[in-house]
Each structure stands twice: as C-alpha cells, then as structure tokens.
Amino acid sequence: MISLGVGEPDFTPPPHVLEAVKQALDQGFTHYTSTTGIPELREALAEKAKHEYGLFYDPASEILVTVGGTQAIYTALQSLINPKDEVLIPDPGFLCYQPAVCLAGGKPVFLPLLEKDKFSLRAEDVISHITNKTRMLILNSPNNPTGAVFSHDDLTKIAKVAVERDLLVISDEVYEKITYDDAKHYCFASFPKMRERTLVVGSFSKSYAMTGFRVGYVYGSKELIAPMMLTHQYSVACVDGPAQYGATAALKGSQKPVETMVAEFDRRRRFMHSRLNEISGFSCSLPKGAFYIFANITDLKMPSEKVAEFLVNKAHVITVHGSAFGKHGEGYLRFSYATAYNKIEEALDRIEKAIKTIK
Ligand code: PMP
C-alpha cells in the first residue's frame, strides 16, 4: 500500500531542533513550564511576528504556545464562542473545524470553496451566510485540502466584511511556509483593523516537520488571548517542555532545511500535477501552497468515497475522498505529495492501470 493520504511531511526535523530537545532533557528541563510557554519561545515568536508580518505581539500577554495548531483552534472556540453562536467554516475544509465548533456548542455554517474560483473564499459568500448569530469566521490559507493560497485582494475584501459585520477570525496559517511560484502568504492580522479581531494560528508541525512534537501557537490581542489562557491552563496545563526548546531552536536556527523541504515538495507537486492530468478521468490545476492536490474526478461518475475505496482495493494506493472535507468536496480526491518522489511515481502508475480497467 502506498499512502498519498497523509497530511504530514515525510522529512525529519532539522538536526539543530533534535539537538536542542536532547540538550533540554540532559539539562533536566523535565518539569512543567509556564502555562503560556517558555519565555524563550514566546520571545522568539514575538520576533518572528515583527520580522515576518510587521506586527508587535507582547510575549507576556498576546502569545500562547499550544499543543499544535489543533489545540489552538479548539481552545479558541471553547473560550470565545457561546452556545448556538454560528461559526463560518470553509467547505471543503480541514477536518477538525466542524467537530471543534460543535464541541464548543456552536453551529458550523459552511462557506463553499469552489474550483471555478480557484478554491478561494469570496467575500460575497461570507456576507450571504452571515446571520445575527454569526460570531466567528475560520480562514485557512494556504489551504488544506485544496492547496489554494488566497490572494491579497480576496483577503482585503474578507477583512472589510469582518470589520463591517463585527466578526472574530481564526486565521489558520499552519502552511504559511509552504508556497510556490509567485504565491505569497499574507498574515491576516496584518490587514487593516484585523489585528484586534484575529487569532493567528501557527504550528511547527508542517514548517519544521515536527508533527509528533505537538507544538503550535496563537497570536492575538490581550482580550482574546486571556480567556484562552484559562482554558489552556485547566485542560493541558502546558505544552511538552523539551519540545518547546526544540521549537525555539527551529525559529532561531538556520531556515535552510525549510527551503530544502519546500523545494522538494515543489518538484513532487509539478510531477504529480502533470501525471494526474494524463490519467483519464482526473483533472487538476497546479496548486500554489501546502502539499496537496485536490483533483477533480467527476468524469469517473462515481462518488469520491467509492473511488478512494476502489484505489485502495485495486491500486493499493490511499487517497482521501473529497466528501470527507465537506459537501463541496464531493467530486474530488485529495492527493498528498508529502511522500517520496519514487513512491508517488509508482502510485500514479498503479492508479492509471487500475482506472484503465473501468474506463
Ligand atoms: N490546520 C490545518 C489546515 C491542518 O492541515 C493541520 C494538520 N493537518 C492543522 C491545522 C493542525 O496541525 P498541528 O496540530 O499538528 O499543528
């Protein structure tokens, strides 16, 4: 079985990260840390925001180190919405959003991301889904599962709506470092009047191939972060100490490993894109970010779940059916290229062969 299903880099973390974790263990940093994260890491995160987004966040009150981006999103929803509040979430969208909204007692409202719009989010669609119960919007660019990167123009329009309709925003930017060609990642909090109403969620999982370390973070105003700190304190107490030293080293050390990883993803992306388009029944455009291709399979005239099942049984290849990501994901399959190049070659050869038996 070859898996093109996984949502995590197949790389190991940079060596200086592993070294910092080992050193932390040797030096006896095996105790609880401050609830909000070790000061070194919060300061390094403040420096990153200043340098990369031109934004100042106070390390003492406006940055929270979390158990990956997942817990940052969960904690934000638990802390900031009331029962029955409506939360706008992308469809297709990352699998955690809908359950996290429901667990907080909220009501998920789905915003379509359509291929004809290059899977971007249209401000008009945000407006048309707002009711007097809408409290929050979740944005995700670069996007999982589509690989889309929202343009400056689209984000500007969405920011205007957020101000006019008084929405809080969770901007899930965990794929910020993984963009290609001319695509650029913009931090949503850097748009006019967004800093005070946006929680920027980041993670070490994707940028530094540190999924198993479970370190993420969130930037926000003091007013938004304060209630999150309480939820965090009474649910996880703090994030794994040695892992936080590793994360600090990731930010302070050379960024070359990130560039090398992204260059390899880019090579795989181009190959997967052209190869998939050669296979009858599949079509896709070249995505600009993350490490996924969301291929259109409507020509196969089968539900996406059936196609994924067929590929497991007949090609021994794992993909994720688009409907897993929401109603608007039907008609698509998600292919991850966070897998070795030669495995991707082999997987696509097998898929082609299997599809020929039904086409
Ligand atoms: N957001 C998105 C869009 C993701 O794809 C993922 C991981 N698949 C996460 C957040 C969470 O990652 P982590 O908890 O490892 O930081």
XYZ file of C-alpha atoms and ligand atoms in Angstrom:
375
model
C 0.000 0.000 0.000
C 1.323 3.466 -0.855
C -0.213 6.291 1.125
C -0.923 9.605 -0.584
C -3.322 10.264 2.261
C -1.016 11.571 4.944
C -1.072 15.219 5.986
C 2.432 15.418 7.377
C 5.907 15.992 5.937
C 7.946 12.829 5.364
C 11.081 14.761 6.444
C 12.825 14.653 9.818
C 13.101 17.886 11.814
C 16.286 19.963 11.280
C 19.255 18.497 13.257
C 19.585 21.600 15.473
C 15.985 21.033 16.617
C 16.696 17.444 17.661
C 19.906 18.577 19.365
C 18.040 21.252 21.369
C 15.472 18.681 22.548
C 18.244 16.292 23.634
C 20.050 19.094 25.452
C 16.839 20.109 27.234
C 16.470 16.550 28.504
C 20.123 16.375 29.574
C 19.814 19.685 31.400
C 16.812 18.459 33.352
C 14.100 20.578 31.713
C 11.603 17.880 32.510
C 9.182 19.884 34.634
C 6.045 21.919 33.989
C 6.733 25.095 32.070
C 4.896 28.379 32.312
C 1.273 27.851 31.178
C 1.712 30.117 28.197
C 5.004 28.564 27.071
C 8.693 29.008 27.884
C 9.703 32.707 27.696
C 12.456 31.974 25.115
C 9.883 30.558 22.713
C 7.330 33.320 23.219
C 10.059 35.919 22.671
C 11.233 34.150 19.505
C 7.610 34.072 18.303
C 7.230 37.803 19.011
C 10.395 38.425 16.982
C 9.049 36.299 14.129
C 5.770 38.276 14.016
C 7.674 41.558 13.966
C 10.110 40.422 11.299
C 7.721 38.496 9.028
C 4.394 40.325 9.431
C 5.432 43.723 10.784
C 3.224 43.116 13.856
C 4.080 43.557 17.512
C 2.719 40.974 19.963
C 3.560 41.176 23.648
C 5.185 37.830 24.580
C 3.692 38.068 28.083
C 0.035 38.511 27.172
C -0.535 38.107 23.434
C 1.122 34.802 22.557
C 0.080 31.342 23.702
C 2.102 28.192 22.972
C -0.315 25.334 22.273
C -0.394 21.591 21.620
C -0.144 22.059 17.858
C -2.453 24.176 15.757
C -5.226 21.710 16.593
C -5.396 22.692 20.247
C -5.050 26.377 19.384
C -8.225 26.150 17.278
C -10.043 24.024 19.852
C -9.079 26.377 22.689
C -10.085 29.482 20.744
C -13.541 28.040 20.069
C -14.004 26.770 23.644
C -13.027 30.170 25.025
C -14.632 32.642 22.673
C -17.957 31.376 21.444
C -21.215 30.885 23.283
C -23.676 28.030 22.744
C -25.583 28.446 19.450
C -23.168 31.038 18.081
C -22.616 30.456 14.379
C -19.099 29.936 13.072
C -18.370 30.217 9.357
C -16.054 27.462 8.184
C -14.660 26.594 4.754
C -16.171 23.709 2.765
C -14.138 21.764 1.784
C -12.108 22.380 4.905
C -9.689 20.869 7.408
C -11.415 18.009 9.225
C -11.082 19.469 12.746
C -13.096 22.654 12.245
C -16.612 21.258 12.257
C -16.205 18.975 15.332
C -14.310 21.696 17.208
C -17.176 24.140 16.623
C -19.733 21.518 17.703
C -17.752 20.581 20.836
C -17.870 24.246 21.848
C -21.680 24.204 21.451
C -21.530 26.333 18.321
C -23.183 25.850 14.967
C -20.951 25.358 11.930
C -22.067 27.211 8.806
C -20.328 26.134 5.623
C -18.793 28.512 3.098
C -18.215 26.998 -0.342
C -14.697 26.988 -1.803
C -15.226 26.268 -5.493
C -12.853 25.204 -8.237
C -14.233 27.895 -10.559
C -12.985 30.489 -8.007
C -9.618 28.723 -7.728
C -10.886 27.416 -4.363
C -10.623 30.893 -2.870
C -13.162 32.318 -0.440
C -15.395 35.015 -1.904
C -16.362 37.929 0.335
C -19.907 37.766 -1.178
C -20.279 34.220 0.145
C -19.167 35.309 3.593
C -21.787 38.088 3.557
C -24.590 35.841 2.331
C -24.023 33.349 5.160
C -23.971 35.901 7.997
C -26.948 35.988 10.370
C -27.445 37.815 13.682
C -25.922 34.750 15.391
C -22.645 34.769 13.434
C -19.707 35.308 15.754
C -16.652 33.948 14.029
C -15.027 33.077 10.707
C -12.320 30.456 10.207
C -9.909 31.127 7.358
C -7.228 28.758 6.123
C -4.645 29.854 3.583
C -2.516 28.095 2.307
C -5.377 25.657 2.315
C -5.920 22.065 3.242
C -7.321 20.209 1.265
C -7.211 22.314 -1.925
C -3.674 23.748 -1.906
C -5.126 27.210 -2.674
C -3.405 30.368 -1.455
C -5.822 33.289 -1.076
C -4.798 36.479 -2.875
C -4.134 39.834 -1.211
C -7.185 41.190 -2.971
C -9.532 38.449 -1.725
C -8.200 38.747 1.826
C -8.634 42.536 1.761
C -12.307 42.104 0.820
C -12.860 39.484 3.539
C -11.181 41.743 6.111
C -13.583 44.556 5.208
C -16.555 42.246 5.809
C -15.101 41.114 9.155
C -14.956 44.744 10.328
C -18.364 45.734 8.970
C -20.097 42.666 10.432
C -18.040 42.538 13.641
C -16.659 39.014 13.191
C -13.845 37.400 15.111
C -11.476 35.490 12.852
C -9.364 32.417 13.401
C -6.764 32.511 10.659
C -5.230 29.069 10.389
C -1.824 29.730 8.826
C -0.066 26.453 9.636
C 1.063 26.084 5.981
C 2.477 29.632 5.778
C 5.979 28.473 4.799
C 4.790 26.143 2.064
C 4.013 28.262 -1.011
C 5.223 28.002 -4.608
C 5.938 30.146 -7.661
C 4.654 33.696 -7.239
C 2.210 32.818 -4.443
C 2.709 34.755 -1.237
C 1.371 34.098 2.218
C -0.177 37.103 3.973
C -0.787 37.120 7.688
C -4.472 38.021 8.088
C -3.810 40.094 11.212
C -1.679 42.455 9.111
C -4.735 43.664 7.137
C -6.330 46.944 8.289
C -8.154 46.645 11.643
C -7.606 42.884 11.719
C -5.053 42.626 14.497
C -7.632 43.267 17.212
C -10.161 40.713 15.887
C -7.906 37.949 14.555
C -6.313 34.953 16.195
C -3.404 33.833 14.040
C -2.793 30.115 14.451
C 0.612 28.683 13.564
C 2.423 25.415 14.060
C 5.836 23.801 13.967
C 4.280 20.634 12.526
C 4.438 21.470 8.822
C 7.191 24.112 8.526
C 9.742 22.104 10.508
C 8.381 18.573 10.046
C 7.708 18.418 13.802
C 4.221 16.848 13.838
C 4.983 14.444 16.697
C 6.385 17.156 18.967
C 2.961 18.842 19.179
C 3.938 22.490 19.331
C 1.807 25.249 17.879
C 0.985 28.801 18.889
C -1.527 31.557 18.624
C -1.119 35.323 18.341
C -3.933 37.626 19.376
C -4.891 40.713 21.336
C -4.700 40.507 25.113
C -8.528 40.477 25.294
C -8.766 37.405 23.084
C -5.775 35.527 24.500
C -6.688 35.986 28.207
C -9.732 33.639 28.207
C -7.799 31.167 26.062
C -5.042 31.053 28.673
C -7.566 29.900 31.264
C -8.992 27.138 29.071
C -5.439 26.105 28.255
C -4.383 26.087 31.904
C -7.301 23.923 33.020
C -7.138 21.497 30.111
C -3.452 20.872 29.283
C -1.527 22.953 31.901
C 1.358 23.498 29.473
C 2.992 22.123 26.345
C 5.730 19.450 26.493
C 8.843 21.240 27.812
C 11.682 19.672 25.768
C 9.568 20.051 22.599
C 9.311 23.796 23.300
C 13.122 24.026 23.400
C 13.168 22.259 20.030
C 10.637 24.737 18.659
C 12.744 27.670 19.901
C 15.772 26.233 18.094
C 13.655 25.829 14.946
C 12.903 29.563 14.909
C 16.372 30.731 15.890
C 18.399 28.330 13.744
C 19.016 28.155 10.002
C 15.893 28.217 7.825
C 17.727 26.346 5.052
C 16.065 22.991 5.922
C 12.652 24.603 5.355
C 13.747 25.842 1.916
C 15.150 22.419 1.015
C 11.931 20.690 2.054
C 9.732 23.142 0.152
C 11.926 22.789 -2.983
C 11.426 19.022 -2.861
C 7.664 19.443 -2.350
C 7.680 21.719 -5.388
C 9.374 19.052 -7.553
C 6.798 16.477 -6.468
C 3.932 18.942 -6.935
C 4.866 19.573 -10.569
C 5.263 15.895 -11.291
C 2.017 14.878 -9.584
C 0.097 17.641 -11.330
C 1.237 16.707 -14.825
C 0.962 12.963 -14.238
C -2.562 13.162 -12.775
C -3.743 15.186 -15.765
C -2.520 12.371 -18.053
C -4.798 9.852 -16.332
C -8.247 9.542 -17.847
C -10.976 10.836 -15.519
C -8.690 13.068 -13.413
C -8.064 16.786 -13.813
C -6.377 19.349 -11.616
C -4.756 22.746 -11.741
C -1.353 23.440 -10.256
C -1.905 24.302 -6.566
C 0.073 27.165 -5.027
C 0.527 26.015 -1.468
C 0.576 23.272 1.209
C 1.322 19.741 -0.067
C -1.972 18.607 -1.539
C -3.590 18.326 -4.934
C -7.377 18.333 -4.942
C -8.140 16.537 -8.197
C -11.484 16.688 -9.948
C -12.820 13.183 -10.564
C -16.378 13.963 -11.685
C -15.621 12.325 -15.076
C -15.382 8.992 -13.303
C -19.089 9.324 -12.405
C -18.636 7.630 -9.048
C -18.903 9.068 -5.514
C -15.471 10.139 -4.280
C -15.617 7.672 -1.396
C -16.157 4.811 -3.868
C -13.220 5.991 -5.994
C -10.946 6.128 -2.930
C -12.105 2.647 -1.951
C -11.546 1.367 -5.495
C -7.980 2.775 -5.476
C -7.235 1.087 -2.151
C -8.519 -2.274 -3.415
C -7.293 -2.213 -6.999
C -4.203 0.044 -6.941
C -3.190 -0.313 -3.302
C -2.983 3.459 -3.046
C -4.519 5.516 -0.251
C -6.052 8.913 -1.013
C -8.693 10.911 0.870
C -12.154 11.229 -0.680
C -13.183 14.847 -1.091
C -16.531 14.419 0.654
C -14.606 13.826 3.915
C -13.839 17.575 3.842
C -17.444 18.683 3.360
C -20.302 18.648 0.885
C -18.439 20.767 -1.660
C -15.522 18.336 -1.590
C -17.648 15.730 -3.399
C -16.305 15.089 -6.899
C -12.692 15.404 -5.758
C -9.900 13.297 -4.278
C -7.113 14.724 -2.136
C -3.613 13.568 -3.006
C -0.806 14.392 -0.599
C 2.694 14.701 -2.059
C 4.367 14.557 1.350
C 5.680 11.161 0.255
C 8.904 10.184 -1.552
C 9.051 11.052 -5.274
C 9.567 7.425 -6.374
C 6.555 6.313 -4.339
C 4.436 8.993 -5.992
C 5.612 7.759 -9.420
C 4.734 4.184 -8.545
C 1.370 5.142 -7.010
C 0.305 7.111 -10.084
C 1.354 4.292 -12.440
C -0.782 1.922 -10.398
C -3.723 4.324 -10.387
C -3.515 4.707 -14.168
C -3.520 0.949 -14.637
C -6.446 0.438 -12.274
C -8.510 3.217 -13.864
C -7.966 1.710 -17.340
C -9.890 -1.354 -16.185
C -13.052 0.722 -15.679
C -12.678 3.466 -18.298
N -4.704 23.282 10.321
C -4.644 22.620 9.154
C -5.246 23.253 7.952
C -4.027 21.359 9.086
O -3.982 20.719 7.905
C -3.476 20.810 10.261
C -2.834 19.443 10.265
N -3.207 18.556 9.319
C -3.546 21.553 11.444
C -4.172 22.782 11.442
C -3.053 21.083 12.769
O -1.769 20.641 12.808
P -0.983 20.511 14.193
O -1.972 20.304 15.277
O -0.086 19.344 14.003
O -0.233 21.792 14.346
